[in-house]
CSV table of C-alpha atoms in Angstrom, one decimal:
chain,number,residue,atom,x,y,z
A,1,MET,CA,-88.1,-96.9,98.7
A,2,PRO,CA,-87.4,-93.6,97.0
A,3,LEU,CA,-84.7,-93.2,94.3
A,4,ILE,CA,-81.6,-90.7,95.3
A,5,SER,CA,-80.1,-89.4,92.1
A,6,GLU,CA,-76.5,-89.4,91.8
A,7,GLU,CA,-74.3,-87.0,90.5
A,8,PRO,CA,-72.6,-88.8,87.2
A,9,GLN,CA,-68.9,-89.3,88.1
A,10,ILE,CA,-66.7,-88.7,85.3
A,11,PRO,CA,-64.2,-91.1,84.9
A,12,GLU,CA,-61.0,-89.8,85.5
A,13,SER,CA,-59.7,-91.0,81.9
A,14,ALA,CA,-62.0,-89.0,79.9
A,15,GLN,CA,-61.0,-85.7,81.5
A,16,GLY,CA,-57.9,-85.4,79.6
A,17,PRO,CA,-54.7,-84.9,80.6
A,18,ARG,CA,-53.4,-82.5,83.4
A,19,VAL,CA,-51.0,-79.9,83.1
A,20,THR,CA,-48.7,-79.8,86.2
A,21,PRO,CA,-46.1,-77.2,85.9
A,22,ALA,CA,-42.8,-78.2,85.4
A,23,THR,CA,-40.7,-78.0,89.1
A,24,GLY,CA,-38.5,-75.4,89.4
A,25,ARG,CA,-40.3,-73.4,86.6
A,26,THR,CA,-42.4,-70.7,86.9
A,27,ALA,CA,-45.4,-69.7,84.6
A,28,PRO,CA,-44.1,-66.9,82.1
A,29,THR,CA,-45.7,-63.9,82.7
A,30,PRO,CA,-47.6,-61.7,79.4
A,31,ARG,CA,-45.3,-58.9,77.9
A,32,PRO,CA,-46.5,-55.2,77.8
A,33,VAL,CA,-47.6,-54.1,74.6
A,34,PRO,CA,-45.2,-51.3,73.5
A,35,GLY,CA,-46.9,-48.0,73.1
A,36,PRO,CA,-45.8,-45.4,71.0
A,37,ARG,CA,-41.7,-44.5,71.2
A,38,SER,CA,-41.5,-41.0,71.7
A,39,ALA,CA,-39.0,-38.7,69.8
A,40,ALA,CA,-36.5,-39.1,72.7
A,41,THR,CA,-36.8,-42.8,72.6
A,42,PRO,CA,-34.2,-44.0,69.9
A,43,ARG,CA,-34.7,-46.7,67.6
A,44,PRO,CA,-32.8,-50.0,68.1
A,45,GLY,CA,-29.5,-50.2,66.1
A,46,ARG,CA,-29.7,-46.3,66.1
A,47,PRO,CA,-28.2,-43.5,68.3
A,48,GLY,CA,-30.4,-41.0,69.7
A,49,PRO,CA,-30.2,-37.0,69.3
A,50,GLY,CA,-27.0,-36.1,71.6
A,51,PRO,CA,-27.4,-33.4,74.4
A,52,ALA,CA,-28.9,-29.8,72.8
A,53,ARG,CA,-25.6,-28.0,72.7
A,54,PRO,CA,-26.2,-25.0,74.3
A,55,ALA,CA,-27.3,-21.8,72.1
A,56,PRO,CA,-23.9,-19.3,71.4
A,57,PRO,CA,-23.7,-15.8,72.7
A,58,ALA,CA,-25.7,-13.1,71.2
A,59,GLN,CA,-22.7,-11.3,68.8
A,60,ARG,CA,-22.8,-7.9,69.6
A,61,ALA,CA,-23.0,-6.4,66.5
A,62,GLN,CA,-19.9,-4.2,66.0
A,63,PRO,CA,-20.3,-0.9,65.1
A,64,ALA,CA,-19.3,0.2,61.4
A,65,PRO,CA,-16.6,2.8,61.0
A,66,ALA,CA,-17.8,5.8,60.2
A,67,ALA,CA,-17.1,7.5,56.8
A,68,PRO,CA,-14.9,10.1,56.3
A,69,ALA,CA,-16.7,12.9,55.3
A,70,ARG,CA,-16.2,14.6,51.5
A,71,PRO,CA,-15.3,18.2,51.8
A,72,GLN,CA,-18.0,19.9,50.0
A,73,PRO,CA,-17.2,21.4,46.9
A,74,THR,CA,-17.2,25.4,47.2
A,75,GLU,CA,-18.4,27.4,43.9
A,76,ASN,CA,-15.7,29.6,42.9
A,77,ARG,CA,-17.4,32.3,41.2
A,78,SER,CA,-14.3,34.5,40.2
A,79,ALA,CA,-12.8,31.4,38.3
A,80,PRO,CA,-15.5,30.2,36.0
A,81,GLN,CA,-14.4,28.3,33.0
A,82,VAL,CA,-14.2,30.3,30.1
A,83,GLN,CA,-15.1,29.5,26.4
A,84,LEU,CA,-13.9,31.8,23.2
A,85,ILE,CA,-15.9,32.2,20.0
A,86,PRO,CA,-13.9,33.8,17.4
A,87,ALA,CA,-16.3,36.2,15.7
A,88,PRO,CA,-15.8,39.7,14.2
A,89,ALA,CA,-17.8,42.3,15.7
A,90,ALA,CA,-20.7,42.7,13.3
A,91,GLY,CA,-21.1,38.7,13.5
A,92,ALA,CA,-20.7,38.5,17.4
A,93,LEU,CA,-24.1,38.7,18.6
A,94,ASP,CA,-25.0,36.0,16.1
A,95,ALA,CA,-22.8,34.3,17.7
A,96,ALA,CA,-24.0,34.7,21.1
A,97,GLU,CA,-27.4,33.4,19.8
A,98,GLU,CA,-26.1,30.2,18.1
A,99,ALA,CA,-24.0,29.7,21.7
A,100,VAL,CA,-27.4,29.8,24.0
A,101,ASP,CA,-28.9,27.1,20.9
A,102,LEU,CA,-26.6,24.9,21.7
A,103,LEU,CA,-26.9,25.6,25.7
A,104,LEU,CA,-30.5,25.1,25.5
A,105,GLU,CA,-30.2,21.8,23.1
A,106,SER,CA,-27.7,20.4,25.9
A,107,GLY,CA,-30.3,20.9,28.3
A,108,ARG,CA,-29.3,23.7,30.1
A,109,ALA,CA,-32.5,25.7,31.6
A,110,PRO,CA,-33.1,29.1,30.2
A,111,GLY,CA,-33.6,31.0,33.3
A,112,ASP,CA,-29.2,29.7,33.8
A,113,ILE,CA,-28.1,32.2,31.0
A,114,LEU,CA,-27.6,36.1,30.6
A,115,VAL,CA,-26.5,37.4,27.5
A,116,LEU,CA,-24.5,40.7,27.5
A,117,THR,CA,-24.0,43.4,24.5
A,118,THR,CA,-21.2,45.5,24.4
A,119,GLY,CA,-22.4,47.2,21.2
A,120,GLU,CA,-26.2,47.2,20.1
A,121,GLN,CA,-28.6,45.9,22.3
A,122,HIS,CA,-30.1,42.4,21.8
A,123,PRO,CA,-33.7,43.1,19.9
A,124,TRP,CA,-35.5,41.6,22.9
A,125,ALA,CA,-33.8,44.1,25.2
A,126,VAL,CA,-34.8,47.0,22.9
A,127,HIS,CA,-38.1,45.5,23.0
A,128,GLU,CA,-38.9,44.9,27.0
A,129,LEU,CA,-37.9,47.9,27.4
A,130,SER,CA,-39.9,49.7,25.8
A,131,PHE,CA,-42.9,48.4,28.6
A,132,GLY,CA,-40.6,50.2,30.8
A,133,GLU,CA,-37.5,49.2,33.1
A,134,ALA,CA,-39.6,47.9,36.2
A,135,ALA,CA,-41.2,45.3,33.9
A,136,TYR,CA,-37.9,44.6,32.2
A,137,TRP,CA,-35.8,44.2,34.8
A,138,ALA,CA,-38.7,42.0,36.7
A,139,GLN,CA,-38.2,39.8,33.8
A,140,GLN,CA,-34.4,39.0,35.5
A,141,ASP,CA,-36.0,38.6,39.1
A,142,ALA,CA,-38.2,35.4,37.9
A,143,GLY,CA,-35.4,34.3,36.2
A,144,ASP,CA,-37.6,31.5,34.3
A,145,ASP,CA,-36.2,32.8,30.7
A,146,VAL,CA,-32.9,34.0,28.9
A,147,PHE,CA,-32.3,37.3,30.3
A,148,PHE,CA,-30.7,39.7,27.4
A,149,ALA,CA,-28.7,43.1,28.9
A,150,ASP,CA,-26.7,45.9,27.7
A,151,ALA,CA,-23.2,45.9,29.2
A,152,SER,CA,-23.1,49.2,30.8
A,153,ALA,CA,-25.7,47.7,33.0
A,154,VAL,CA,-24.1,44.6,33.8
A,155,ASP,CA,-23.5,46.2,37.7
A,156,ARG,CA,-27.5,45.3,37.8
A,157,ALA,CA,-27.0,41.7,36.2
A,158,LYS,CA,-27.5,39.2,38.8
A,159,PRO,CA,-25.4,35.9,38.8
A,160,ARG,CA,-26.5,33.0,36.7
A,161,PRO,CA,-24.5,30.0,36.0
A,162,VAL,CA,-23.8,30.9,32.0
A,163,VAL,CA,-23.0,34.5,31.0
A,164,VAL,CA,-22.4,35.0,27.3
A,165,VAL,CA,-21.0,38.7,26.1
A,166,ALA,CA,-21.3,39.4,22.5
A,167,ALA,CA,-18.3,41.9,21.9
A,168,ASN,CA,-20.6,43.4,19.6
A,169,GLY,CA,-19.2,47.0,19.9
A,170,ASP,CA,-15.9,48.7,18.8
A,171,ALA,CA,-14.7,50.3,21.5
A,172,GLY,CA,-12.3,47.9,23.1
A,173,ASP,CA,-12.5,49.9,26.1
A,174,ALA,CA,-16.0,48.7,26.3
A,175,VAL,CA,-15.0,44.9,26.2
A,176,ALA,CA,-12.7,45.6,28.8
A,177,ARG,CA,-15.1,47.0,31.3
A,178,ALA,CA,-17.6,44.6,30.5
A,179,LEU,CA,-15.3,41.3,30.5
A,180,PRO,CA,-14.6,41.1,34.4
A,181,VAL,CA,-17.6,41.9,35.3
A,182,ALA,CA,-19.5,39.3,33.5
A,183,ARG,CA,-16.6,36.6,34.9
A,184,ASP,CA,-17.7,37.9,38.1
A,185,ARG,CA,-21.4,37.0,37.5
A,186,ALA,CA,-20.5,33.4,35.8
A,187,ALA,CA,-21.1,31.0,38.3
A,188,ALA,CA,-19.9,28.1,35.9
A,189,LEU,CA,-19.3,29.1,32.6
A,190,LEU,CA,-18.4,32.6,30.5
A,191,ILE,CA,-18.8,32.4,26.7
A,192,VAL,CA,-17.5,35.4,24.8
A,193,CYS,CA,-18.0,35.9,21.2
A,194,GLY,CA,-16.1,38.3,19.3
A,195,ASP,CA,-12.4,39.5,18.3
A,196,PRO,CA,-10.0,37.0,20.2
A,197,GLN,CA,-7.5,40.0,20.7
A,198,THR,CA,-9.7,42.6,22.2
A,199,ILE,CA,-10.8,39.6,24.2
A,200,ASN,CA,-7.7,38.0,25.3
A,201,SER,CA,-6.1,41.1,26.6
A,202,ALA,CA,-9.5,42.5,28.9
A,203,LEU,CA,-9.3,39.2,30.3
A,204,GLY,CA,-5.9,38.4,30.3
A,205,ALA,CA,-3.1,35.6,29.4
A,206,GLY,CA,-5.7,32.8,31.2
A,207,VAL,CA,-8.2,33.1,28.7
């Protein structure tokens, strides 16, 4: 008689306690794992950022008020500053040369200065005229150095910022003729070296 294998039966007491859900209670569902927190999500207990404020309207730039135009100074050639250096007629040329030296030391350009003599001409003018009047007056046109001229030729002298007059002649009428024209040629400063009485009578009481 063949043997019939039977499956072993595990007694109910050896299977362990059977867990049965309580009546009316459902099994808890697993809680989702929180992902990364976005910047818009506020942290617990801390308020999040409020709604974005609308950008203020672009302010229109107000044009700056135009500055009032300043009147341009006009050069008055008929009224330069006048400076008188008292000196005898014999020493007027030396005083004029000293005035030129002071002007150059103060920063004046040599081409800004014209020197006129009412009596004996300056040695420089005598030397340059020996080469001819054309070459002599061409140096005035160049305007790069002090120019010496006789007061009798003042009409040919061109205006310069500073005119120095050496009243080194004895004739008062020569000074009287030269000074008004010399004042017209001086754009900024007229320096007159000589006898104060003769000069004042030639220029008037305004000196």
